[in-house]
Short mmCIF file of C-alpha atoms in Angstrom, two decimals:
data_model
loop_
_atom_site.label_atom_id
_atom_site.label_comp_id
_atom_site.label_asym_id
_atom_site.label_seq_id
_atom_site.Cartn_x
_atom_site.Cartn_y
_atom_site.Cartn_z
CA UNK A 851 0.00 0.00 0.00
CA UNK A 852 1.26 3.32 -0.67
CA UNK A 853 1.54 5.89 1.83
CA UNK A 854 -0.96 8.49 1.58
CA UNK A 855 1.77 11.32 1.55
CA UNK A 856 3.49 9.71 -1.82
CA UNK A 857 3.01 11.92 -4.61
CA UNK A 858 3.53 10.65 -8.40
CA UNK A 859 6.48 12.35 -10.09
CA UNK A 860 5.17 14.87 -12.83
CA UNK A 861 6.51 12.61 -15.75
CA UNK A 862 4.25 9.17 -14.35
CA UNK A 863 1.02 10.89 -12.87
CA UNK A 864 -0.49 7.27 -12.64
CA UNK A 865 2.22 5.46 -10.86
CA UNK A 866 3.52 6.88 -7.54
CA UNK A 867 7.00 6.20 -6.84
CA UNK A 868 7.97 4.75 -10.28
CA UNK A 869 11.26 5.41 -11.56
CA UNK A 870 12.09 4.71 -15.44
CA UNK A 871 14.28 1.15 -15.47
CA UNK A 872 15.04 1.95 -19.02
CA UNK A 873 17.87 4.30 -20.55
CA UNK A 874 15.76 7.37 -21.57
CA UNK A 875 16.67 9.47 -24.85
CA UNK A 876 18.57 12.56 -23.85
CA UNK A 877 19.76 11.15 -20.12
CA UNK A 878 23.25 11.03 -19.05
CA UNK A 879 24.80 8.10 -19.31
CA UNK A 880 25.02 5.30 -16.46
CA UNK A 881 28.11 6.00 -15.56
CA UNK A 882 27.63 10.09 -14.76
CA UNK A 883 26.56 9.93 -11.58
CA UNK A 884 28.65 7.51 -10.06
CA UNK A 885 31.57 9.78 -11.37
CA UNK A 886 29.99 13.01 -10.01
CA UNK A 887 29.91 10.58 -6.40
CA UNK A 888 33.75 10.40 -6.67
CA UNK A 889 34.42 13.88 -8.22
CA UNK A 890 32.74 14.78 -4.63
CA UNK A 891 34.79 12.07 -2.62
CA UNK A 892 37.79 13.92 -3.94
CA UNK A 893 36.87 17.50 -3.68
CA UNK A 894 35.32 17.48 -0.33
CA UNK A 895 38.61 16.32 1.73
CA UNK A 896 40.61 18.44 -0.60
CA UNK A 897 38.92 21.56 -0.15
CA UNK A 898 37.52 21.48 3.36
CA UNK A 899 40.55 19.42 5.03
CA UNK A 900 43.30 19.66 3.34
CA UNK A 901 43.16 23.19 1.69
CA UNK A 902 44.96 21.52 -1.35
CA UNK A 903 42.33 23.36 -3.84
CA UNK A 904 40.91 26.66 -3.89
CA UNK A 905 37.89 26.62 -1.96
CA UNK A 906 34.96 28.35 -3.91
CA UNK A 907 36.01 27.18 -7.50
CA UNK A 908 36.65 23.87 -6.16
CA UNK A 909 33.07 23.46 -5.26
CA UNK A 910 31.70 25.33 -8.25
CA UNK A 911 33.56 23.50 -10.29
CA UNK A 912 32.00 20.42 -8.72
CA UNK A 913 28.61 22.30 -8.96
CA UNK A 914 28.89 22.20 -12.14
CA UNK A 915 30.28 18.74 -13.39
CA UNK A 916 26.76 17.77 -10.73
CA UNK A 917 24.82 19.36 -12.87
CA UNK A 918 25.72 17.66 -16.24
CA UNK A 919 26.11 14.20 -14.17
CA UNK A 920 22.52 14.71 -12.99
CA UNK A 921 20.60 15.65 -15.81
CA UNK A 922 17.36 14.23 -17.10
CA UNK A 923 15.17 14.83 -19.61
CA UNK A 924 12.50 14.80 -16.45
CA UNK A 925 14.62 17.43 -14.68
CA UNK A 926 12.82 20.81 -15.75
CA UNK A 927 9.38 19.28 -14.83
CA UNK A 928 11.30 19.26 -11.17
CA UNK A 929 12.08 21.92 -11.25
CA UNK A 930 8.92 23.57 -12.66
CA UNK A 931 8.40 26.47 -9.42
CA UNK A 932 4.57 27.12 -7.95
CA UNK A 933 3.95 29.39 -4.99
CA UNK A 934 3.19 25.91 -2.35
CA UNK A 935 6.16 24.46 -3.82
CA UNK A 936 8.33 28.00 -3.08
CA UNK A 937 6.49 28.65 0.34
CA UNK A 938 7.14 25.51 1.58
CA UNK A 939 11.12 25.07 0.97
CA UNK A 940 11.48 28.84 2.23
CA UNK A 941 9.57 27.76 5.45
CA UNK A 942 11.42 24.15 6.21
CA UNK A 943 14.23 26.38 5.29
CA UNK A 944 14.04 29.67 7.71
CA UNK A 945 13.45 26.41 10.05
CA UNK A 946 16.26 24.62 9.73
CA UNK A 947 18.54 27.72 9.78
CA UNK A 948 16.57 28.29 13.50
CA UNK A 949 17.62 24.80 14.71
CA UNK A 950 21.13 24.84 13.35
CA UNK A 951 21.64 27.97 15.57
CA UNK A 952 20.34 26.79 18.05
CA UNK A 953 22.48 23.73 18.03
CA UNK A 954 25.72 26.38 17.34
CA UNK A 955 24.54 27.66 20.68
CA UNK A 956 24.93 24.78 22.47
CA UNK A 957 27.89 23.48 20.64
CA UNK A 958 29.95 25.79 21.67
CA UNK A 959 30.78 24.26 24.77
CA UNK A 960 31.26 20.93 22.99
CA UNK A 961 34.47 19.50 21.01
CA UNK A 962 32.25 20.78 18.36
CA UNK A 963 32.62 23.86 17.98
CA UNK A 964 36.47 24.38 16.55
CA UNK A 965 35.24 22.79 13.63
CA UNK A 966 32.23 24.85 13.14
CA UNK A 967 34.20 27.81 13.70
CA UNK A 968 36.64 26.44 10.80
CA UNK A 969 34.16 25.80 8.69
CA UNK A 970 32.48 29.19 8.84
CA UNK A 971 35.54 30.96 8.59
CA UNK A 972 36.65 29.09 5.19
CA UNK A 973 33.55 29.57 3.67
CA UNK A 974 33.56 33.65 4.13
CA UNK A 975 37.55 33.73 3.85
CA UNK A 976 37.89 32.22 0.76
CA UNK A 977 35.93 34.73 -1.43
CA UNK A 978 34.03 38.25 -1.35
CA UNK A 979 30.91 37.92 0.29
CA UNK A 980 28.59 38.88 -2.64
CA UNK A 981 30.05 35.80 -4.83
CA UNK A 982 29.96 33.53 -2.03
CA UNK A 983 26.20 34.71 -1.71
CA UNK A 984 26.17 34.03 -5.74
CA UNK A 985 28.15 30.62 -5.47
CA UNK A 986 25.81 29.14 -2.60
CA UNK A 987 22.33 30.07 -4.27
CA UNK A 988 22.54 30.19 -7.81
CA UNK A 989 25.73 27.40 -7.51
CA UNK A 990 25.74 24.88 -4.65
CA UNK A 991 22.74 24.88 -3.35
CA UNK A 992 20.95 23.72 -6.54
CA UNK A 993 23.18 21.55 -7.66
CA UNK A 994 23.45 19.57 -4.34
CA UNK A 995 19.52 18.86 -4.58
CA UNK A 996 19.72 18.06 -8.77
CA UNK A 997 22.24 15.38 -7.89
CA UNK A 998 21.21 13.96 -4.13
CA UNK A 999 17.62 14.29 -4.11
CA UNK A 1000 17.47 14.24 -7.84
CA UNK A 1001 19.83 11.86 -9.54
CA UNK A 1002 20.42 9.89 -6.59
CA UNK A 1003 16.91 9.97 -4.78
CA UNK A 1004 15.67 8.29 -8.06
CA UNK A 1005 18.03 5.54 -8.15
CA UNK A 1006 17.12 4.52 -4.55
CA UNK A 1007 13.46 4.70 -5.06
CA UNK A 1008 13.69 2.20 -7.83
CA UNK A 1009 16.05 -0.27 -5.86
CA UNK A 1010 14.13 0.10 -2.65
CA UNK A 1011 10.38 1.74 -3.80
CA UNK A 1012 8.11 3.73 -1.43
CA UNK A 1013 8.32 4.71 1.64
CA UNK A 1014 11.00 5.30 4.68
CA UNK A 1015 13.80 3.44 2.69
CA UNK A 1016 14.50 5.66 -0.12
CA UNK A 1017 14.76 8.61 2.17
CA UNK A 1018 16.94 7.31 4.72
CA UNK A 1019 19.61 5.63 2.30
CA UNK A 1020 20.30 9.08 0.52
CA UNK A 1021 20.20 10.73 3.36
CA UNK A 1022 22.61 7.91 5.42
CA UNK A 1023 24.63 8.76 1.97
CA UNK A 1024 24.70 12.00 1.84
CA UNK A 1025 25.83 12.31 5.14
CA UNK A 1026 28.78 10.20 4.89
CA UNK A 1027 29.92 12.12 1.95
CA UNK A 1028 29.60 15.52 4.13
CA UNK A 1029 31.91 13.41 6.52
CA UNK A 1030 34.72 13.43 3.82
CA UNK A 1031 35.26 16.97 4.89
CA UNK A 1032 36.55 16.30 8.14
CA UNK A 1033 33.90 18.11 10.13
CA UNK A 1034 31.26 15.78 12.14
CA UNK A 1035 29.26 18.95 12.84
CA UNK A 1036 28.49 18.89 8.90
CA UNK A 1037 27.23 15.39 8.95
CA UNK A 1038 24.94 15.94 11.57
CA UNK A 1039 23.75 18.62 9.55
CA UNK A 1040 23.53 16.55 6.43
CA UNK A 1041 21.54 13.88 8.76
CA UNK A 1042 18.57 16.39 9.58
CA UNK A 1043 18.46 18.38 6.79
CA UNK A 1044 19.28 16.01 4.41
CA UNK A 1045 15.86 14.05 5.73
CA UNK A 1046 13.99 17.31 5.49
CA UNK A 1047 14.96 17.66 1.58
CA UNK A 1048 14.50 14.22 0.53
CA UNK A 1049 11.03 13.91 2.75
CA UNK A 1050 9.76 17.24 0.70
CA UNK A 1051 11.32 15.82 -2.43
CA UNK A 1052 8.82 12.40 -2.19
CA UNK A 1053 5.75 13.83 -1.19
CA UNK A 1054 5.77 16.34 -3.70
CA UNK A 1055 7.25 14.74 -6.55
CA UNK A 1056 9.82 18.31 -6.85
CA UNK A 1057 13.22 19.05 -6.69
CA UNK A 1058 11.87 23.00 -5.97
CA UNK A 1059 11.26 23.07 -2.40
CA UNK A 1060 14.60 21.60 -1.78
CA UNK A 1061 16.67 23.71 -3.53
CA UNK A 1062 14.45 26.86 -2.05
CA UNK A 1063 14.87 25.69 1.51
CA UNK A 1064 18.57 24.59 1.35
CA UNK A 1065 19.48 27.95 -0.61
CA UNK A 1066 17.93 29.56 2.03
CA UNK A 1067 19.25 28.02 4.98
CA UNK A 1068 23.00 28.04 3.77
CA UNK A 1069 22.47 32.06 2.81
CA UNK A 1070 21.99 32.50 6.10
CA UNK A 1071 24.40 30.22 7.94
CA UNK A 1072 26.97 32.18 5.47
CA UNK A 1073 25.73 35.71 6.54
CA UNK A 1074 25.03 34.85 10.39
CA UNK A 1075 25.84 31.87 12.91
CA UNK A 1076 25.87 32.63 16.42
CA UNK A 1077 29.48 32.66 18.05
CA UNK A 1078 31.32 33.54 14.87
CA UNK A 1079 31.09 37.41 14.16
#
């Protein structure tokens, strides 16, 4: 039985949950997103831990290789915007930004925090703060949702189908990927809001309120986090 939250993607109206097991014309090949997978495996340690790349173009450059790796000919029907669709990602996201300050706050007393304050620091060190602002709406924040809770969200609802199972393997994934950057406060970030985005992304069948939310709540991490003015 399906749960009565499931919503049909746009391209299948008749068939919740159903992912195309066939190559369709004009999508990426097989291989695309596995190699968008490593391309992130390899830039996350090198530009979060190691400092070995540049970090802004490192990750736009990855934004962009996502992008290509993650496209579909279903894509722009994802990404199709409606008011509900808009509301709701800028609500889940104002909310998330709430509870990761919150849990700043009471990190800071916590082994925790150091890394946090890293974090925060690299990401408004390493460029102005107008093309950061550029890089993590109109860059990373996107293409983070095209490949995770696009690309990769479809993949797991076809080997596991409806329900909890999808969600929680690209989110368990996604997560251990933000771990590659040497920062657990980022994975438990990835945990909770990666459950938020992939939750929105099944029950309504769109890729918009998760890129709306998640551009939202990294705008505002970047601009303000308790503790590290």
């Amino acid at each position: 039985m399906s749960h009565p939250t499931d919503r049909p993607p746009p391209e299948v109206p008749t068939r919740p949950g159903w992912v195309p097991r066939r190559p369709v014309p004009g999508a990426r090949p097989s291989w695309a997103v596995p190699a968008a997978l490593l391309a992130t495996a390899a830039v996350y340690p090198a530009a979060f831990q190691l400092r070995v790349v540049p970090f802004w173009p490192a990750l736009a450059a990855l934004a962009a290789f996502s992008w290509w790796a993650a496209w579909h000919p279903y894509l722009p029907a994802r990404l199709r915007p409606t008011w509900p669709l808009v509301a709701m990602g800028a609500v889940s996201g104002l909310a998330l930004y709430a509870l990761t300050c919150a849990g700043a706050v009471v990190a800071r007393d916590t082994p925790l925090w150091p890394g946090i304050q890293d974090v925060a620091a690299l990401a408004r060190g390493s460029a102005p703060l107008a093309v950061a602002t550029l890089l993590v709406v109109a860059g990373t924040s996107p293409a983070e949702e095209v490949l995770w809770r696009g690309a990769v969200f479809a993949r797991a609802t076809r080997r596991f189908g409806r329900g909890w199972r999808p969600v929680a393997a690209t989110t368990v994934l996604y997560a251990a990927f933000a771990g590659l950057s040497g920062h657990p406060a980022l994975v438990l970030a990835a945990l909770v809001c990666g459950t938020v985005w992939a939750r929105q992304r099944q029950v309504t069948g769109s890729l918009v309120p998760g890129v709306v939310s998640h551009a939202v709540w990294a705008l505002l991490l970047l601009l303000y986090l308790p503790g590290n003015q």
